[in-house]
Amino acid sequence: MSERSEVGEADLMTEIAALYYVEGETQEAIAQRLGISRIKVGRLLKRAHMEGIVDVRVRLHPAVSAEIEQELKRRFGIKRALIALDHGDEERQRSNVASLVADHLARTLDDGAIVAVGMGRNVGSVADNVFVQQARRCSFICAIGGSLRAGEYMNPDHICRRLAARFGGESETLYAPALVQDATARERLLDNITVRQTLDRARRADIALIGVGDLSENSNMARMGWFTPQEIAEARLAGTIGDMMGYDFIDIHGRPAKTPMQGRVIGLSISDLARIPDVIAIASENTKAAGILGALRTGVIDTLATSATNAHTILSLDEVGRR
């Protein structure tokens, strides 16, 4: 197919999708209107889904979502909760949660806003789900260093670039590794003028996008080999329940965990996050409920984005802990 033909086909797909999903026309009516077969209309609608022209999202009923949100706000003092439907496929569930965060950003970001961006699969998925009609002159700044083992998709630098491209803003890289060998090396890097300037800008952010990690075998830190299986096992035994995107390890009560893994990440700290007006914690995996509970108890999270199952589990765990 020639380039001109491909463009024509894309235009036709867009027109058919608009007629079907926006105007409410039937496939038969569209076929008659455009002088093509109903089979071709169906085929092009399917392609429109596959190629991203059509984005269909199914959400929790507002009444159900509002009830869960109100209880989370009452228990943990957060400003809002973005609760997505559960899905059996982990990637689809991650996308469901990320799309709610993307919509929140599209509604709330103003020109000149600064967004501090973390790393991980959930944060990365937000950039893939952004659909905006009007460009925003926002700045997306890495709030944690990078890691070769993380790959492009999960690295904050690449996430910032993708977000900037979607919103029409700019991105800023933190020129430092995410993880260093010990606290002494961390202090030296934090004192570097280039690192310090970027982190100072991140500290002045209006919004922070962070993931919540757990200590499971499938966690980012385990898969990237940041810590040995023995270190992770010892941290669990010492009461470590998870981390806030590598910034700080925490226990179930939201207190700093007592583990040698602490204090080796180049990035913002919990005290830095506490000064950012809207800290958005994103966690879609159902293995992370306990980690999310610990993160909520730190008191620095303003917006929680997660699945319905996680939300119910968090509330149940908190109820048990109060008895």
Coordinates of C-alpha atoms in Angstrom, one line a residue:
M1 CA 0.0 0.0 0.0
S2 CA 1.4 3.5 -0.9
E3 CA 1.9 6.2 1.6
R4 CA -1.0 8.2 0.2
S5 CA -3.3 5.1 0.4
E6 CA -2.3 4.6 4.0
V7 CA -3.1 8.2 4.9
G8 CA -6.5 7.8 3.1
E9 CA -7.2 4.6 5.1
A10 CA -6.3 6.4 8.4
D11 CA -8.6 9.3 7.5
L12 CA -11.4 6.8 6.8
M13 CA -10.8 4.9 10.0
T14 CA -11.0 8.2 12.0
E15 CA -14.2 9.3 10.2
I16 CA -15.9 5.9 10.8
A17 CA -14.8 5.9 14.5
A18 CA -16.2 9.4 15.0
L19 CA -19.5 8.4 13.3
Y20 CA -19.9 5.2 15.4
Y21 CA -18.6 6.3 18.8
V22 CA -19.4 10.1 18.8
E23 CA -22.5 10.4 16.5
G24 CA -24.0 7.0 17.5
E25 CA -24.5 5.8 14.0
T26 CA -25.0 2.1 13.3
Q27 CA -22.4 0.2 11.2
E28 CA -25.1 -0.3 8.6
A29 CA -25.9 3.4 8.4
I30 CA -22.2 4.3 8.1
A31 CA -21.7 1.8 5.3
Q32 CA -24.6 3.3 3.3
R33 CA -23.4 6.8 4.0
L34 CA -19.9 6.2 2.9
G35 CA -20.7 3.7 0.1
I36 CA -18.7 0.8 1.5
S37 CA -19.6 -2.6 2.8
R38 CA -20.7 -3.2 6.4
I39 CA -17.9 -5.8 6.7
K40 CA -15.3 -3.1 5.8
V41 CA -16.8 -0.8 8.4
G42 CA -16.4 -3.5 11.1
R43 CA -12.9 -4.2 10.0
L44 CA -11.8 -0.6 10.1
L45 CA -13.4 -0.1 13.5
K46 CA -11.3 -3.1 14.8
R47 CA -8.2 -1.5 13.2
A48 CA -9.0 1.8 14.8
H49 CA -8.9 0.1 18.2
M50 CA -5.6 -1.7 17.4
E51 CA -3.9 1.4 16.2
G52 CA -5.0 3.7 19.0
I53 CA -7.4 5.9 17.1
V54 CA -10.2 4.7 19.4
D55 CA -9.6 4.6 23.2
V56 CA -12.5 2.9 25.0
R57 CA -12.4 3.0 28.8
V58 CA -14.8 1.3 31.2
R59 CA -14.8 2.8 34.7
L60 CA -16.4 2.0 38.1
H61 CA -19.9 3.4 38.6
P62 CA -19.4 6.9 40.1
A63 CA -21.5 6.0 43.1
V64 CA -19.3 3.0 43.9
S65 CA -16.1 4.9 43.3
A66 CA -17.3 7.8 45.4
E67 CA -18.1 5.5 48.4
I68 CA -14.6 3.9 48.3
E69 CA -13.0 7.3 47.8
Q70 CA -14.8 8.9 50.8
E71 CA -13.7 6.1 53.1
L72 CA -10.1 6.3 52.0
K73 CA -10.2 10.1 52.5
R74 CA -11.7 9.7 55.9
R75 CA -9.2 7.0 57.1
F76 CA -6.0 8.5 55.7
G77 CA -6.6 12.2 55.1
I78 CA -5.9 12.1 51.4
K79 CA -7.4 14.6 49.0
R80 CA -8.7 12.1 46.4
A81 CA -8.7 8.5 45.3
L82 CA -8.7 7.3 41.7
I83 CA -10.1 3.8 41.7
A84 CA -10.0 1.6 38.6
L85 CA -11.8 -1.6 37.7
D86 CA -9.9 -4.8 38.2
H87 CA -8.7 -6.8 35.2
G88 CA -7.3 -10.3 35.1
D89 CA -4.5 -9.1 32.8
E90 CA -1.8 -7.3 34.8
E91 CA -0.9 -4.9 31.9
R92 CA -4.6 -4.0 31.3
Q93 CA -5.1 -3.4 35.0
R94 CA -2.0 -1.1 35.0
S95 CA -3.3 0.7 32.0
N96 CA -6.7 1.2 33.7
V97 CA -5.1 2.8 36.7
A98 CA -2.7 4.9 34.7
S99 CA -5.5 6.3 32.5
L100 CA -7.2 7.7 35.6
V101 CA -4.0 9.5 36.6
A102 CA -3.5 10.7 33.0
D103 CA -7.0 12.2 33.0
H104 CA -6.3 13.8 36.4
L105 CA -3.2 15.4 35.0
A106 CA -5.1 16.6 31.9
R107 CA -7.7 18.3 34.1
T108 CA -5.4 19.9 36.6
L109 CA -2.1 20.8 34.9
D110 CA -1.8 24.5 34.1
D111 CA 0.9 26.3 32.0
G112 CA 4.0 26.6 34.0
A113 CA 3.3 23.7 36.3
I114 CA 6.2 21.5 37.5
V115 CA 5.8 17.7 37.8
A116 CA 8.4 15.6 39.6
V117 CA 8.5 12.2 38.0
G118 CA 9.5 8.9 39.5
M119 CA 10.4 5.5 37.9
G120 CA 8.6 2.2 37.4
R121 CA 6.0 0.4 35.3
N122 CA 3.0 2.2 36.8
V123 CA 4.5 5.7 36.3
G124 CA 5.6 4.8 32.8
S125 CA 2.1 3.7 31.9
V126 CA 0.7 7.1 32.7
A127 CA 2.7 8.6 29.8
D128 CA 1.1 6.0 27.4
N129 CA -2.4 7.0 28.5
V130 CA -2.2 10.7 28.1
F131 CA -4.6 12.3 25.5
V132 CA -4.8 16.1 25.6
Q133 CA -6.4 18.5 23.2
Q134 CA -4.4 21.5 24.1
A135 CA -0.6 21.8 24.8
R136 CA 0.5 22.8 28.3
R137 CA 3.9 24.4 28.9
C138 CA 4.7 22.2 31.8
S139 CA 8.0 20.9 33.1
F140 CA 8.5 17.2 33.8
I141 CA 11.6 16.7 36.1
C142 CA 13.2 13.5 37.1
A143 CA 12.9 13.1 40.9
I144 CA 15.1 10.0 41.0
G145 CA 18.2 8.9 39.1
G146 CA 18.3 6.4 36.3
S147 CA 19.3 2.8 36.0
L148 CA 20.5 0.9 32.9
R149 CA 18.8 -2.3 34.2
A150 CA 15.4 -0.5 34.3
G151 CA 15.3 -0.1 30.6
E152 CA 13.9 2.9 28.7
Y153 CA 10.3 2.3 29.6
M154 CA 10.7 2.5 33.4
N155 CA 13.5 5.1 33.6
P156 CA 12.3 8.5 34.8
D157 CA 14.3 10.3 32.1
H158 CA 12.4 8.5 29.3
I159 CA 9.0 8.8 31.2
C160 CA 9.6 12.6 31.5
R161 CA 10.3 12.9 27.8
R162 CA 7.2 10.9 26.8
L163 CA 5.0 13.1 29.2
A164 CA 6.6 16.3 27.8
A165 CA 5.9 15.1 24.2
R166 CA 2.2 14.3 25.0
F167 CA 1.6 17.6 26.9
G168 CA 3.8 19.8 24.7
G169 CA 6.1 20.7 27.6
E170 CA 9.7 20.2 28.5
S171 CA 11.7 17.6 30.4
E172 CA 14.7 17.7 32.7
T173 CA 17.1 14.8 33.4
L174 CA 18.6 14.0 36.7
Y175 CA 22.2 13.1 35.8
A176 CA 22.8 10.6 38.5
P177 CA 22.4 6.8 39.1
A178 CA 19.2 5.8 40.9
L179 CA 21.2 3.5 43.3
V180 CA 24.6 3.9 44.8
Q181 CA 26.7 1.6 47.0
D182 CA 26.4 3.3 50.4
A183 CA 25.2 6.4 52.2
T184 CA 28.6 8.1 51.8
A185 CA 28.5 7.9 48.0
R186 CA 24.9 9.2 48.1
E187 CA 25.9 12.3 50.1
R188 CA 28.7 13.1 47.7
L189 CA 26.4 12.9 44.7
L190 CA 23.7 14.9 46.4
D191 CA 26.3 17.6 46.9
N192 CA 27.1 17.7 43.2
I193 CA 25.9 21.0 41.8
T194 CA 24.2 19.5 38.7
V195 CA 22.4 16.9 40.8
R196 CA 21.5 19.4 43.5
Q197 CA 20.0 21.9 41.0
T198 CA 17.7 19.3 39.4
L199 CA 16.5 18.0 42.7
D200 CA 15.9 21.5 44.0
R201 CA 13.6 22.1 41.0
A202 CA 11.9 18.8 41.7
R203 CA 11.3 19.8 45.3
R204 CA 9.4 22.9 44.0
A205 CA 7.1 20.7 42.0
D206 CA 3.3 21.2 42.0
I207 CA 2.7 17.5 41.4
A208 CA 4.8 14.4 42.1
L209 CA 4.2 11.0 40.3
I210 CA 5.5 8.2 42.4
G211 CA 5.1 4.4 42.4
V212 CA 4.7 2.3 45.5
G213 CA 6.9 -0.8 45.6
D214 CA 6.8 -4.1 47.5
L215 CA 9.4 -6.6 48.3
S216 CA 8.0 -9.5 46.2
E217 CA 10.1 -11.5 43.7
N218 CA 8.4 -9.5 40.9
S219 CA 9.3 -6.1 42.3
N220 CA 11.3 -3.7 40.2
M221 CA 14.2 -3.7 42.7
A222 CA 14.4 -7.5 42.7
R223 CA 14.1 -7.8 38.9
M224 CA 16.8 -5.1 38.4
G225 CA 19.1 -6.8 40.9
W226 CA 19.5 -3.6 43.0
F227 CA 19.5 -5.8 46.2
T228 CA 20.4 -9.5 46.7
P229 CA 17.6 -12.0 47.6
Q230 CA 19.3 -12.2 51.1
E231 CA 19.1 -8.5 51.6
I232 CA 15.4 -8.5 50.6
A233 CA 14.6 -11.4 52.9
E234 CA 16.3 -9.8 55.8
A235 CA 14.5 -6.5 55.1
R236 CA 11.2 -8.4 55.2
L237 CA 12.0 -10.1 58.5
A238 CA 12.9 -6.7 59.9
G239 CA 9.4 -5.4 59.1
T240 CA 10.0 -3.6 55.8
I241 CA 6.7 -3.7 53.8
G242 CA 7.6 -1.7 50.7
D243 CA 9.1 1.5 49.4
M244 CA 7.8 4.8 48.0
M245 CA 9.4 4.4 44.5
G246 CA 12.8 3.8 46.1
Y247 CA 12.8 7.1 47.9
D248 CA 12.4 5.5 51.3
F249 CA 11.7 2.0 52.7
I250 CA 8.8 1.9 55.1
D251 CA 7.1 -0.5 57.5
I252 CA 3.3 -1.2 57.7
H253 CA 2.9 1.9 60.0
G254 CA 4.5 4.2 57.5
R255 CA 7.6 4.7 59.5
P256 CA 11.2 4.5 58.1
A257 CA 12.2 0.8 57.9
K258 CA 15.3 -0.3 59.8
T259 CA 17.3 -1.9 57.0
P260 CA 20.7 -1.5 55.5
M261 CA 19.0 -1.0 52.1
Q262 CA 17.9 2.4 53.3
G263 CA 19.7 5.6 52.2
R264 CA 21.2 4.5 48.9
V265 CA 18.9 6.1 46.4
I266 CA 19.6 9.4 44.7
G267 CA 16.2 11.2 44.7
L268 CA 13.7 13.0 46.7
S269 CA 12.9 11.9 50.3
I270 CA 9.6 11.5 52.1
S271 CA 10.3 14.9 53.8
D272 CA 10.7 16.4 50.3
L273 CA 7.4 14.9 49.1
A274 CA 5.6 16.3 52.1
R275 CA 6.1 19.8 50.7
I276 CA 4.7 19.0 47.3
P277 CA 1.0 20.0 47.0
D278 CA -0.2 16.9 45.1
V279 CA 1.8 13.7 45.6
I280 CA 0.1 11.0 43.4
A281 CA 1.0 7.4 44.4
I282 CA 0.3 4.9 41.7
A283 CA 0.1 1.1 42.3
S284 CA -2.0 -1.3 40.3
E285 CA -0.7 -4.7 41.3
N286 CA -2.7 -6.7 43.8
T287 CA 0.5 -7.7 45.6
K288 CA 1.0 -4.1 46.8
A289 CA -1.9 -3.6 49.2
A290 CA 0.2 -3.7 52.3
G291 CA 2.9 -1.5 50.8
I292 CA 0.2 1.0 49.8
L293 CA -1.2 1.0 53.3
G294 CA 2.2 1.8 54.7
A295 CA 2.7 4.6 52.2
L296 CA -0.7 6.1 53.1
R297 CA 0.3 6.1 56.7
T298 CA 3.3 8.3 56.0
G299 CA 0.8 11.1 55.6
V300 CA 2.5 12.5 52.4
I301 CA 0.2 11.1 49.8
D302 CA -2.5 13.4 48.4
T303 CA -3.9 11.3 45.6
L304 CA -4.0 7.5 45.5
A305 CA -4.5 5.7 42.2
T306 CA -5.1 1.9 42.4
S307 CA -7.5 -0.9 41.7
A308 CA -10.8 -1.6 43.4
T309 CA -9.5 -4.8 44.9
N310 CA -6.5 -3.0 46.4
A311 CA -8.7 -0.3 47.8
H312 CA -10.9 -2.8 49.6
T313 CA -7.9 -4.8 50.9
I314 CA -6.3 -1.6 52.2
L315 CA -9.4 -0.7 54.1
S316 CA -9.7 -4.2 55.5
L317 CA -6.0 -4.3 56.6
D318 CA -6.4 -0.9 58.2
E319 CA -9.5 -2.1 60.1
V320 CA -7.7 -5.1 61.4
G321 CA -4.8 -3.0 62.5
R322 CA -7.2 -0.7 64.5
R323 CA -8.6 -3.5 66.6

